[in-house]
Short mmCIF file of C-alpha atoms and ligand atoms in Angstrom, two decimals:
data_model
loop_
_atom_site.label_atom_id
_atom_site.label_comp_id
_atom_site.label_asym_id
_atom_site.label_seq_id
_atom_site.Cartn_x
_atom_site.Cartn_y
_atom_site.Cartn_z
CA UNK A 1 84.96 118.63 92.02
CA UNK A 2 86.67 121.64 90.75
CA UNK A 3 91.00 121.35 90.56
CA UNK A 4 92.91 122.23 93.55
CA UNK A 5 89.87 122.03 95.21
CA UNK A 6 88.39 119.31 98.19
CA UNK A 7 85.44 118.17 96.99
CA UNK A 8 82.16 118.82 99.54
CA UNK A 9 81.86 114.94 99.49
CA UNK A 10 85.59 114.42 100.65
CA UNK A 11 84.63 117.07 103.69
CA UNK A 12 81.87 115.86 105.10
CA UNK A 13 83.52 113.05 107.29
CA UNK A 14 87.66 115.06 107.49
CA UNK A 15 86.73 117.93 109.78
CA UNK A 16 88.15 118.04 112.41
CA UNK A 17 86.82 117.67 116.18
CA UNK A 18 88.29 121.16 117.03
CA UNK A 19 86.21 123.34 114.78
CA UNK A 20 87.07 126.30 116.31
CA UNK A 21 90.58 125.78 115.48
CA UNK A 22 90.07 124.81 112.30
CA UNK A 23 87.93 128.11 111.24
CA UNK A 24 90.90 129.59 112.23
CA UNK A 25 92.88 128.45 108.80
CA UNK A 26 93.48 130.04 106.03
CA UNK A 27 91.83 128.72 102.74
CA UNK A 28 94.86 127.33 101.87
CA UNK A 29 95.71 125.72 105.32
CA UNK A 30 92.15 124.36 105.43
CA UNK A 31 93.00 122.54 101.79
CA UNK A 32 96.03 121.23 102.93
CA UNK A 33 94.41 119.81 106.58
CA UNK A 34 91.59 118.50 104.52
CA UNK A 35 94.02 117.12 102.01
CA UNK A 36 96.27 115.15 104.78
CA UNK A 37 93.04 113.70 106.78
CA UNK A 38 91.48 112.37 103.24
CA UNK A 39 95.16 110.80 102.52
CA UNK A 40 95.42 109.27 105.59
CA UNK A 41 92.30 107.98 105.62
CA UNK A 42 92.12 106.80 101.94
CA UNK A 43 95.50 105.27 102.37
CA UNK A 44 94.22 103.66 105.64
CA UNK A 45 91.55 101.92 104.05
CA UNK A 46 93.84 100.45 101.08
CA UNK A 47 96.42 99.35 103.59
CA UNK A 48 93.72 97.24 105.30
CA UNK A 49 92.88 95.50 102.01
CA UNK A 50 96.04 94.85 101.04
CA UNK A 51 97.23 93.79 104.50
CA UNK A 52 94.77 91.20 105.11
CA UNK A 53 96.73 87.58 104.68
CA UNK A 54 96.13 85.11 102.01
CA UNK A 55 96.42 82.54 104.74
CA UNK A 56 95.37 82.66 108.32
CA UNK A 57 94.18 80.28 111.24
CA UNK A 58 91.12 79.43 108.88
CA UNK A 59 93.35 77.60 107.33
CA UNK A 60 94.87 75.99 109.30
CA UNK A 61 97.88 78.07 109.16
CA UNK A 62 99.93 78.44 112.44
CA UNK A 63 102.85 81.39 111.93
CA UNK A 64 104.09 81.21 115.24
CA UNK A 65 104.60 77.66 115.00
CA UNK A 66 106.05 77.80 111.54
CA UNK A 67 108.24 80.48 112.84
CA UNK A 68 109.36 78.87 115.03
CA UNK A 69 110.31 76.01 112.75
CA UNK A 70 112.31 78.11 110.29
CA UNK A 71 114.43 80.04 112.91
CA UNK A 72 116.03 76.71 113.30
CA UNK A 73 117.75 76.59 110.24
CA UNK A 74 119.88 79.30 110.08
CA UNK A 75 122.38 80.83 107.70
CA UNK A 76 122.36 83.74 105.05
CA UNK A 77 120.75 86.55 105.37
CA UNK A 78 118.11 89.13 103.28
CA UNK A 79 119.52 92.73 103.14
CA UNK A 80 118.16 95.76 102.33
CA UNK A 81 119.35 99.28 100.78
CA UNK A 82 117.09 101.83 100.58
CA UNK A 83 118.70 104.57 98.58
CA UNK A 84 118.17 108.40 98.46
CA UNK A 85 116.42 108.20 94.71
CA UNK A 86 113.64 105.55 96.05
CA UNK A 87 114.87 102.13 94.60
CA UNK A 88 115.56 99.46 97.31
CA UNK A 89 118.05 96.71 96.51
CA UNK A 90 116.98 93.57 98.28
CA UNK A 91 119.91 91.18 98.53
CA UNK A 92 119.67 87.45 99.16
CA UNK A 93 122.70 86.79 101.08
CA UNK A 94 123.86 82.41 101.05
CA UNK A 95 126.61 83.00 98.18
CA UNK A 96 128.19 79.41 99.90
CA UNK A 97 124.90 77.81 99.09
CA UNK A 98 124.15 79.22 95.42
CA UNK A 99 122.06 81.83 97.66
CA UNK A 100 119.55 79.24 98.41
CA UNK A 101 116.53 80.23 101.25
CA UNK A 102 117.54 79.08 104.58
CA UNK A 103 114.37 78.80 107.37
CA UNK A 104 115.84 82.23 109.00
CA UNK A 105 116.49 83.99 105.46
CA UNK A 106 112.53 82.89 104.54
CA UNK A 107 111.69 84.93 107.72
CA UNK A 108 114.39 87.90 107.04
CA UNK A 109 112.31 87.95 103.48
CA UNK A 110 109.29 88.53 105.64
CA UNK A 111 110.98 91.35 108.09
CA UNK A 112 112.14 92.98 104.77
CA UNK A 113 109.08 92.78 102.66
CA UNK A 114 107.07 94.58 106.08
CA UNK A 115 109.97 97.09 106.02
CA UNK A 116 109.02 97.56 102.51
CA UNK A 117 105.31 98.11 103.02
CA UNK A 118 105.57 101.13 105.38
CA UNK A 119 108.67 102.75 102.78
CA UNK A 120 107.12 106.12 102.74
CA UNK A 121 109.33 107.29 99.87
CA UNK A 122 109.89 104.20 98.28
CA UNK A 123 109.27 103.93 94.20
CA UNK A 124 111.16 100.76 93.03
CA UNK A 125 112.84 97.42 94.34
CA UNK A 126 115.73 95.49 92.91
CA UNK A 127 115.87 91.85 93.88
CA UNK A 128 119.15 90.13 93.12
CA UNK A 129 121.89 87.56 94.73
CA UNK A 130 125.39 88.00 96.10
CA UNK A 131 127.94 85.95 94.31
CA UNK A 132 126.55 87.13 90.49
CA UNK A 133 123.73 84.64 90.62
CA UNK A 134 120.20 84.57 91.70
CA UNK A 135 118.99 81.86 93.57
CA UNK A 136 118.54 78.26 93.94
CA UNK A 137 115.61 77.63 95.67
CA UNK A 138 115.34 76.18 99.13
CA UNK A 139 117.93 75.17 101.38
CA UNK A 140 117.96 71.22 100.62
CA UNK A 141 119.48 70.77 104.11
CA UNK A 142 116.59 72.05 105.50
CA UNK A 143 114.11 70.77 102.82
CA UNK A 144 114.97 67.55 104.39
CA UNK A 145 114.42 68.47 107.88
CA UNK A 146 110.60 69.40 107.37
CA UNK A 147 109.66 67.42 105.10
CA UNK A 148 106.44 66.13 106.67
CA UNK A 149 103.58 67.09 105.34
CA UNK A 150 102.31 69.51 108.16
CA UNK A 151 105.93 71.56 108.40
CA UNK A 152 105.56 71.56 104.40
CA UNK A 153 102.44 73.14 104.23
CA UNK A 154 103.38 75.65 106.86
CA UNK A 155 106.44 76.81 104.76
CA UNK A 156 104.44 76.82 101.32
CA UNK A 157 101.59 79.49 103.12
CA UNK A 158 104.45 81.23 104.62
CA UNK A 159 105.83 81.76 101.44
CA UNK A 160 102.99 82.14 99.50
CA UNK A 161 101.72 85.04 102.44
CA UNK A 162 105.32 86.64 101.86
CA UNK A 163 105.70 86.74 97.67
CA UNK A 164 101.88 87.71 97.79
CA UNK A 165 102.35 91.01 99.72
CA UNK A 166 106.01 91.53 97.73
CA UNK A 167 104.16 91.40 94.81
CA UNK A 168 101.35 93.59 95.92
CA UNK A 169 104.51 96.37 97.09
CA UNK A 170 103.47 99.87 95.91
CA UNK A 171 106.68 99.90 93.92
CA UNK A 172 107.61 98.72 90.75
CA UNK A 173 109.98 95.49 91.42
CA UNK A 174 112.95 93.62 89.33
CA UNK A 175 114.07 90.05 89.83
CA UNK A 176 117.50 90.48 88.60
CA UNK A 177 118.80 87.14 86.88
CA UNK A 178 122.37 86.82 87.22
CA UNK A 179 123.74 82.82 87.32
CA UNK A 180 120.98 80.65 88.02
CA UNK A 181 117.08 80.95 89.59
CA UNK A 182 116.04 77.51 90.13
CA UNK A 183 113.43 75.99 92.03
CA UNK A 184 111.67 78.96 94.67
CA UNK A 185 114.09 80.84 92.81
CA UNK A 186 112.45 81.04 89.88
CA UNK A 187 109.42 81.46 91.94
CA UNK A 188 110.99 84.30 93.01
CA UNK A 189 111.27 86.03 90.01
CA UNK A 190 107.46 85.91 88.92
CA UNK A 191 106.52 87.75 92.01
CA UNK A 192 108.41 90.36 90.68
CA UNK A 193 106.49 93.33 88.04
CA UNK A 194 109.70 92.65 85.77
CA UNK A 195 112.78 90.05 85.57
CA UNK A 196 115.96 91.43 83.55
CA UNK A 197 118.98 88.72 82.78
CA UNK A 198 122.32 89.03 82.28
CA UNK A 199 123.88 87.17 79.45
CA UNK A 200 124.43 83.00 80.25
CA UNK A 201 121.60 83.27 83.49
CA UNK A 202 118.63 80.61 83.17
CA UNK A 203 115.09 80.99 85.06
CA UNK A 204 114.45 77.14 85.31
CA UNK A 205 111.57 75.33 87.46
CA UNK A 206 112.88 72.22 88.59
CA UNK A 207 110.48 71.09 90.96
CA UNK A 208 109.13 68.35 88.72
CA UNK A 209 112.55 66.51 89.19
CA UNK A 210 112.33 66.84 92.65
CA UNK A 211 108.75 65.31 92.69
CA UNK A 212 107.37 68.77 93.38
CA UNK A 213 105.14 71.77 91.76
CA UNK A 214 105.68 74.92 92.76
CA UNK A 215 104.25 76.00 96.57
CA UNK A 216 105.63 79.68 96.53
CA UNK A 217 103.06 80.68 93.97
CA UNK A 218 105.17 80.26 91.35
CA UNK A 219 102.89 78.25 88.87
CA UNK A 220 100.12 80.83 89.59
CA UNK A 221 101.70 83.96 89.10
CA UNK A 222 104.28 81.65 85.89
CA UNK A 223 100.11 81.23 84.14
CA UNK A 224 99.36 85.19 84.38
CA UNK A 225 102.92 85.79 83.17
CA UNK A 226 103.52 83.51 79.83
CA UNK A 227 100.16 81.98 79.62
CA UNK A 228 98.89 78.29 80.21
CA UNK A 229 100.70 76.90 77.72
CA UNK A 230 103.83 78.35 78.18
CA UNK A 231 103.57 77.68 81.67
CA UNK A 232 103.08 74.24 81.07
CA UNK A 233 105.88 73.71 79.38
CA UNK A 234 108.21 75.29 81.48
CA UNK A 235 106.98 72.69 84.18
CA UNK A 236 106.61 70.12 82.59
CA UNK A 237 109.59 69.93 80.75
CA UNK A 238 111.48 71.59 83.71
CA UNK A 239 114.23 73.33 81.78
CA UNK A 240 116.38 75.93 81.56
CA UNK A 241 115.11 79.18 80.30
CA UNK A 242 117.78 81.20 78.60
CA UNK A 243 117.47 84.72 78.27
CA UNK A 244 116.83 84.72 74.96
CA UNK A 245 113.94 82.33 75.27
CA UNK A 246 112.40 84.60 78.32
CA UNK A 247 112.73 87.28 76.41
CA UNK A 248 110.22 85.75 73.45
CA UNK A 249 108.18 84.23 76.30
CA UNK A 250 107.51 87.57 77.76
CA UNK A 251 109.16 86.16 81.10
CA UNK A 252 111.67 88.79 80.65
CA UNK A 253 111.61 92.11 79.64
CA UNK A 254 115.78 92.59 78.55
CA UNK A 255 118.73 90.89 78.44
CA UNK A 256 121.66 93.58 79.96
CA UNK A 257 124.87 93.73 78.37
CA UNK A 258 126.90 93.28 81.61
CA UNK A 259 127.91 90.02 82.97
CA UNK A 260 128.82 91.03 86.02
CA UNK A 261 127.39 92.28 89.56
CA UNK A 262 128.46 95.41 89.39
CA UNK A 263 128.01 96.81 85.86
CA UNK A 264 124.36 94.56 85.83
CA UNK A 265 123.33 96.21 88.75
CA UNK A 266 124.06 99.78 87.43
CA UNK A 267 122.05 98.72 84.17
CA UNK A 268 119.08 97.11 86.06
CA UNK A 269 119.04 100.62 88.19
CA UNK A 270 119.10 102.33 84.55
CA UNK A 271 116.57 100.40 83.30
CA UNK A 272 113.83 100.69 86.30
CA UNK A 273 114.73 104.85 86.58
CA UNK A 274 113.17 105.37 83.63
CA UNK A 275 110.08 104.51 85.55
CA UNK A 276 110.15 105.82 89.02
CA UNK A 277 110.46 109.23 88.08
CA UNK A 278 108.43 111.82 90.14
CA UNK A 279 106.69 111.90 92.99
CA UNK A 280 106.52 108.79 95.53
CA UNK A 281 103.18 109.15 96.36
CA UNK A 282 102.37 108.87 92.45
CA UNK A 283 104.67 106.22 91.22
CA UNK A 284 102.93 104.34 94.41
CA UNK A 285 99.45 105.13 93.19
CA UNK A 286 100.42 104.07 89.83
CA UNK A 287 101.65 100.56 90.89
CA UNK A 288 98.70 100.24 93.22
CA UNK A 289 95.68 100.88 90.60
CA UNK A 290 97.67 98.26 88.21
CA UNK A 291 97.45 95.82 90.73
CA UNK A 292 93.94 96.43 91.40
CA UNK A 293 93.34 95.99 87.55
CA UNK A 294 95.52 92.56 87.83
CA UNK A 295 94.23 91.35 90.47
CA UNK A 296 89.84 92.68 91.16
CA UNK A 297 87.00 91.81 89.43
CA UNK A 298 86.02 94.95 87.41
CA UNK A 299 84.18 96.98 89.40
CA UNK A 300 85.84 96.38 92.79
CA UNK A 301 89.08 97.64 90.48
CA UNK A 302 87.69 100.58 90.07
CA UNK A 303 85.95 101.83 93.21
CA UNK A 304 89.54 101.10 94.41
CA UNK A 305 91.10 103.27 91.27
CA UNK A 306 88.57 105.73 92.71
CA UNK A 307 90.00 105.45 95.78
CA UNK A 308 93.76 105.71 94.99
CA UNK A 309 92.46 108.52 92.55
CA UNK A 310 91.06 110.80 95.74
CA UNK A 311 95.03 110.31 97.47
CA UNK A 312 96.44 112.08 94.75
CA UNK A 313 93.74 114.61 93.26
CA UNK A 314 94.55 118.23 94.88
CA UNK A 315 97.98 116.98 96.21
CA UNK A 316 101.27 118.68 95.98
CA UNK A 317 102.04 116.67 92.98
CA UNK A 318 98.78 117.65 91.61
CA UNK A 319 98.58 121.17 92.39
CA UNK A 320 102.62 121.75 91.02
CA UNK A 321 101.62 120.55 87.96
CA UNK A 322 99.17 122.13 87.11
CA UNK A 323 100.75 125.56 88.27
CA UNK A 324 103.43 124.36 85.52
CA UNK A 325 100.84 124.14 82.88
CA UNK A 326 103.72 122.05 81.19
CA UNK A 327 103.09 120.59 77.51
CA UNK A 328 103.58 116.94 76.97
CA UNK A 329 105.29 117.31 73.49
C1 LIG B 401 109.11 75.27 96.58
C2 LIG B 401 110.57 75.45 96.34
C3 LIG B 401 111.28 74.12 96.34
C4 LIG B 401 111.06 73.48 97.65
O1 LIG B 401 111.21 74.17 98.68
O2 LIG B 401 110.74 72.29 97.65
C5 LIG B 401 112.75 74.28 96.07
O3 LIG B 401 113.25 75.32 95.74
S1 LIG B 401 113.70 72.85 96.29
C6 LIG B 401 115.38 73.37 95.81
C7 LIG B 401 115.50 73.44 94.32
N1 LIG B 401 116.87 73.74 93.96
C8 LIG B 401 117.77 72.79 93.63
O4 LIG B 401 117.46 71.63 93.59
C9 LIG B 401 119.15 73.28 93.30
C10 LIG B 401 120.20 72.22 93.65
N2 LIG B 401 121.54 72.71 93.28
C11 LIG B 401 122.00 72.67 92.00
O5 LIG B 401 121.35 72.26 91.07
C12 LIG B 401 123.41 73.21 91.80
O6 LIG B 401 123.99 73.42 93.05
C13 LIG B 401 123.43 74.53 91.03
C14 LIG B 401 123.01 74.29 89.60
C15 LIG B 401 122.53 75.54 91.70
C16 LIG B 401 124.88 75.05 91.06
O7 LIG B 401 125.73 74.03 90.59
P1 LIG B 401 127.30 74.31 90.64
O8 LIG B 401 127.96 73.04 90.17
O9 LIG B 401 127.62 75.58 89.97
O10 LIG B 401 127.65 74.54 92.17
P2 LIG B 401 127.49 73.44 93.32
O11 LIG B 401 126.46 72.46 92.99
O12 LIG B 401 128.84 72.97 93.70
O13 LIG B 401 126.93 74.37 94.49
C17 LIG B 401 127.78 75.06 95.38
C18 LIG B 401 127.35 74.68 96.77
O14 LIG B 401 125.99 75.14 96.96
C19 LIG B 401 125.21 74.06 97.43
N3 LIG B 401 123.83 74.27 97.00
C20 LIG B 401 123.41 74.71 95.80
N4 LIG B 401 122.07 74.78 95.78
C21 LIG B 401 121.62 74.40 97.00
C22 LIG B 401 120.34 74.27 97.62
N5 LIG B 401 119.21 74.58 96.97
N6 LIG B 401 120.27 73.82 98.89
C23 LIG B 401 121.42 73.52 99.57
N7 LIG B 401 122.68 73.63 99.07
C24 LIG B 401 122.76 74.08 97.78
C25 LIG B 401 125.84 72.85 96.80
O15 LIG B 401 125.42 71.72 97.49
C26 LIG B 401 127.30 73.18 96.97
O16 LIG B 401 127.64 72.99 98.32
P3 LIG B 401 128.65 71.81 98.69
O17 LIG B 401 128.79 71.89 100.16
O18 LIG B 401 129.92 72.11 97.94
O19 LIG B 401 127.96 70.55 98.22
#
């Protein structure tokens, strides 16, 4: 496959039905149709893997009806803002209750998280809390209210369906730690790519005092983050984990100066900048063949780098560059 260039292979299955149109193109025009069509239908294909749930009806699993369940326990709310330089700040919106997860802000999480997916421009994702701290897990009002085991299991695959695809996001995400991220809170955080803290904040997994383990995916995700041992400890022991204790854990990747929502904010935005620069397409590919490496046995990693490889070789990012002939001194 020669630079610039469609390979023969990619061609065989892109042209189109109206050939005679399409002999009508210019080189150029015919490299840019062929270009599009292999995009689409590369990116097609990787949508469909990553779409497909963690939980469905073979499990049991009933979304309607769990739904359903949630909607009744209202309160809060999940916004998002999408800005112009491709970094989404995803708000969680209960400052009365510490910003703990009512049933109707668990399903705004989904709504956002789908919103999310389908960001065309999109390159990175700040999660945070109003009222300068993070979150404090579930709402224990409605904790209480479906508590049997049925309701409980529902909510746990909800979640777990939800962090799952906001972890597997094509951008690069930041749980930023401001007050306290207890319980799904802390959760939370670990299906983020990176958690920054702001000075006094504490990550702590309290479930064990509440007669729990995590059911988010937080012990999961807490094992590829720290380690088993680590992760032990921080659930069995159950305490707070300062920001200078993340920090040696690898659980976090800075401590910002700021303190409060504002300046932390402005820091965290810094901070994840230095990473989403360039091209949407390729700071999307990038997060995409790291999670294939994460997450796929070997070789099913890299038929799909392979894959993510053949949406970006010959693009516009692609083709610019090398018309720059730039020198990476
Ligand atoms: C799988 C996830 C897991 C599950 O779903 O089973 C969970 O996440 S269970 C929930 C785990 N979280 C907790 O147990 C946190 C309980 N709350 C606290 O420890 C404290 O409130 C704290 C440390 C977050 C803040 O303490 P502080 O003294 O600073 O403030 P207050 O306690 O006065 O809190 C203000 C106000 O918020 C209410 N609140 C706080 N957290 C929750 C919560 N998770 N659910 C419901 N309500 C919460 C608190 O009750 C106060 O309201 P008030 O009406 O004044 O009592």
């Amino acid at each position: 496959m020669t630079h610039g260039s469609v390979s023969a292979f990619h061609t065989c299955h892109l042209l189109p039905p109206r050939m005679d149109i399409f002999i009508s193109l210019s080189p150029t025009e015919m490299a840019v149709f062929l270009w599009k069509n292999l995009f689409q239908t590369t990116m097609g294909r990787i949508l469909q893997q990553r779409r497909a749930l963690l939980y469905n009806g073979a499990h049991e699993y009933d979304e309607e009806l769990i739904k359903k369940k949630l909607q009744q326990f209202a309160g809060g709310s999940v916004n998002l803002s999408k800005e112009h330089s491709g970094i989404g700040i995803l708000t969680l919106n209960n400052s009365r209750l510490m910003n703990a997860f009512t049933g109707t802000m668990m399903l705004e999480l989904q709504e956002r998280v789908t919103e999310l997916e389908n960001w065309k421009d999109g390159k990175g994702l700040i999660i945070c809390g109003a009222g300068n701290t993070f979150c404090s897990g579930s709402d224990l009002n409605a904790v209480k209210a479906i508590s049997n085991s049925q309701d409980g299991m529902n909510m746990c695959m909800f979640m777990q369906n939800t962090l799952t695809r906001l972890m597997r996001l094509p951008l690069i995400s930041i749980a930023l730690v401001q007050g306290k991220a207890l319980g799904g809170g802390a959760e939370l955080t670990t299906a983020c790519d990176f958690r920054l803290m702001t000075p006094g904040s504490e990550i702590r997994f309290v479930h064990k005092h509440m007669g729990l383990v995590p059911g988010w995916g937080g012990a999961a995700r807490l094992v590829r983050i720290v380690g088993s041992r680590a992760a032990l400890q921080l659930l069995s022991g159950a305490h707070g984990v300062d920001p200078e204790r993340a920090l040696h854990l690898g659980l976090s990747e800075g401590t910002l100066s700021s303190s409060d929502e504002t300046g932390s904010l402005e820091e965290a935005r810094a901070w994840l900048s230095q990473y989403t620069e360039g091209p949407a397409s390729v700071i999307q590919a990038v997060k995409k063949v790291v999670t294939a490496g994460r997450e796929l046995p070997l070789e099913a990693a890299l038929r799909t780098e392979k894959d993510v490889f053949g949406t970006v070789w010959g693009g516009p990012a692609n083709l610019e560059a090398l018309a720059r002939r730039q020198k990476h001194k």
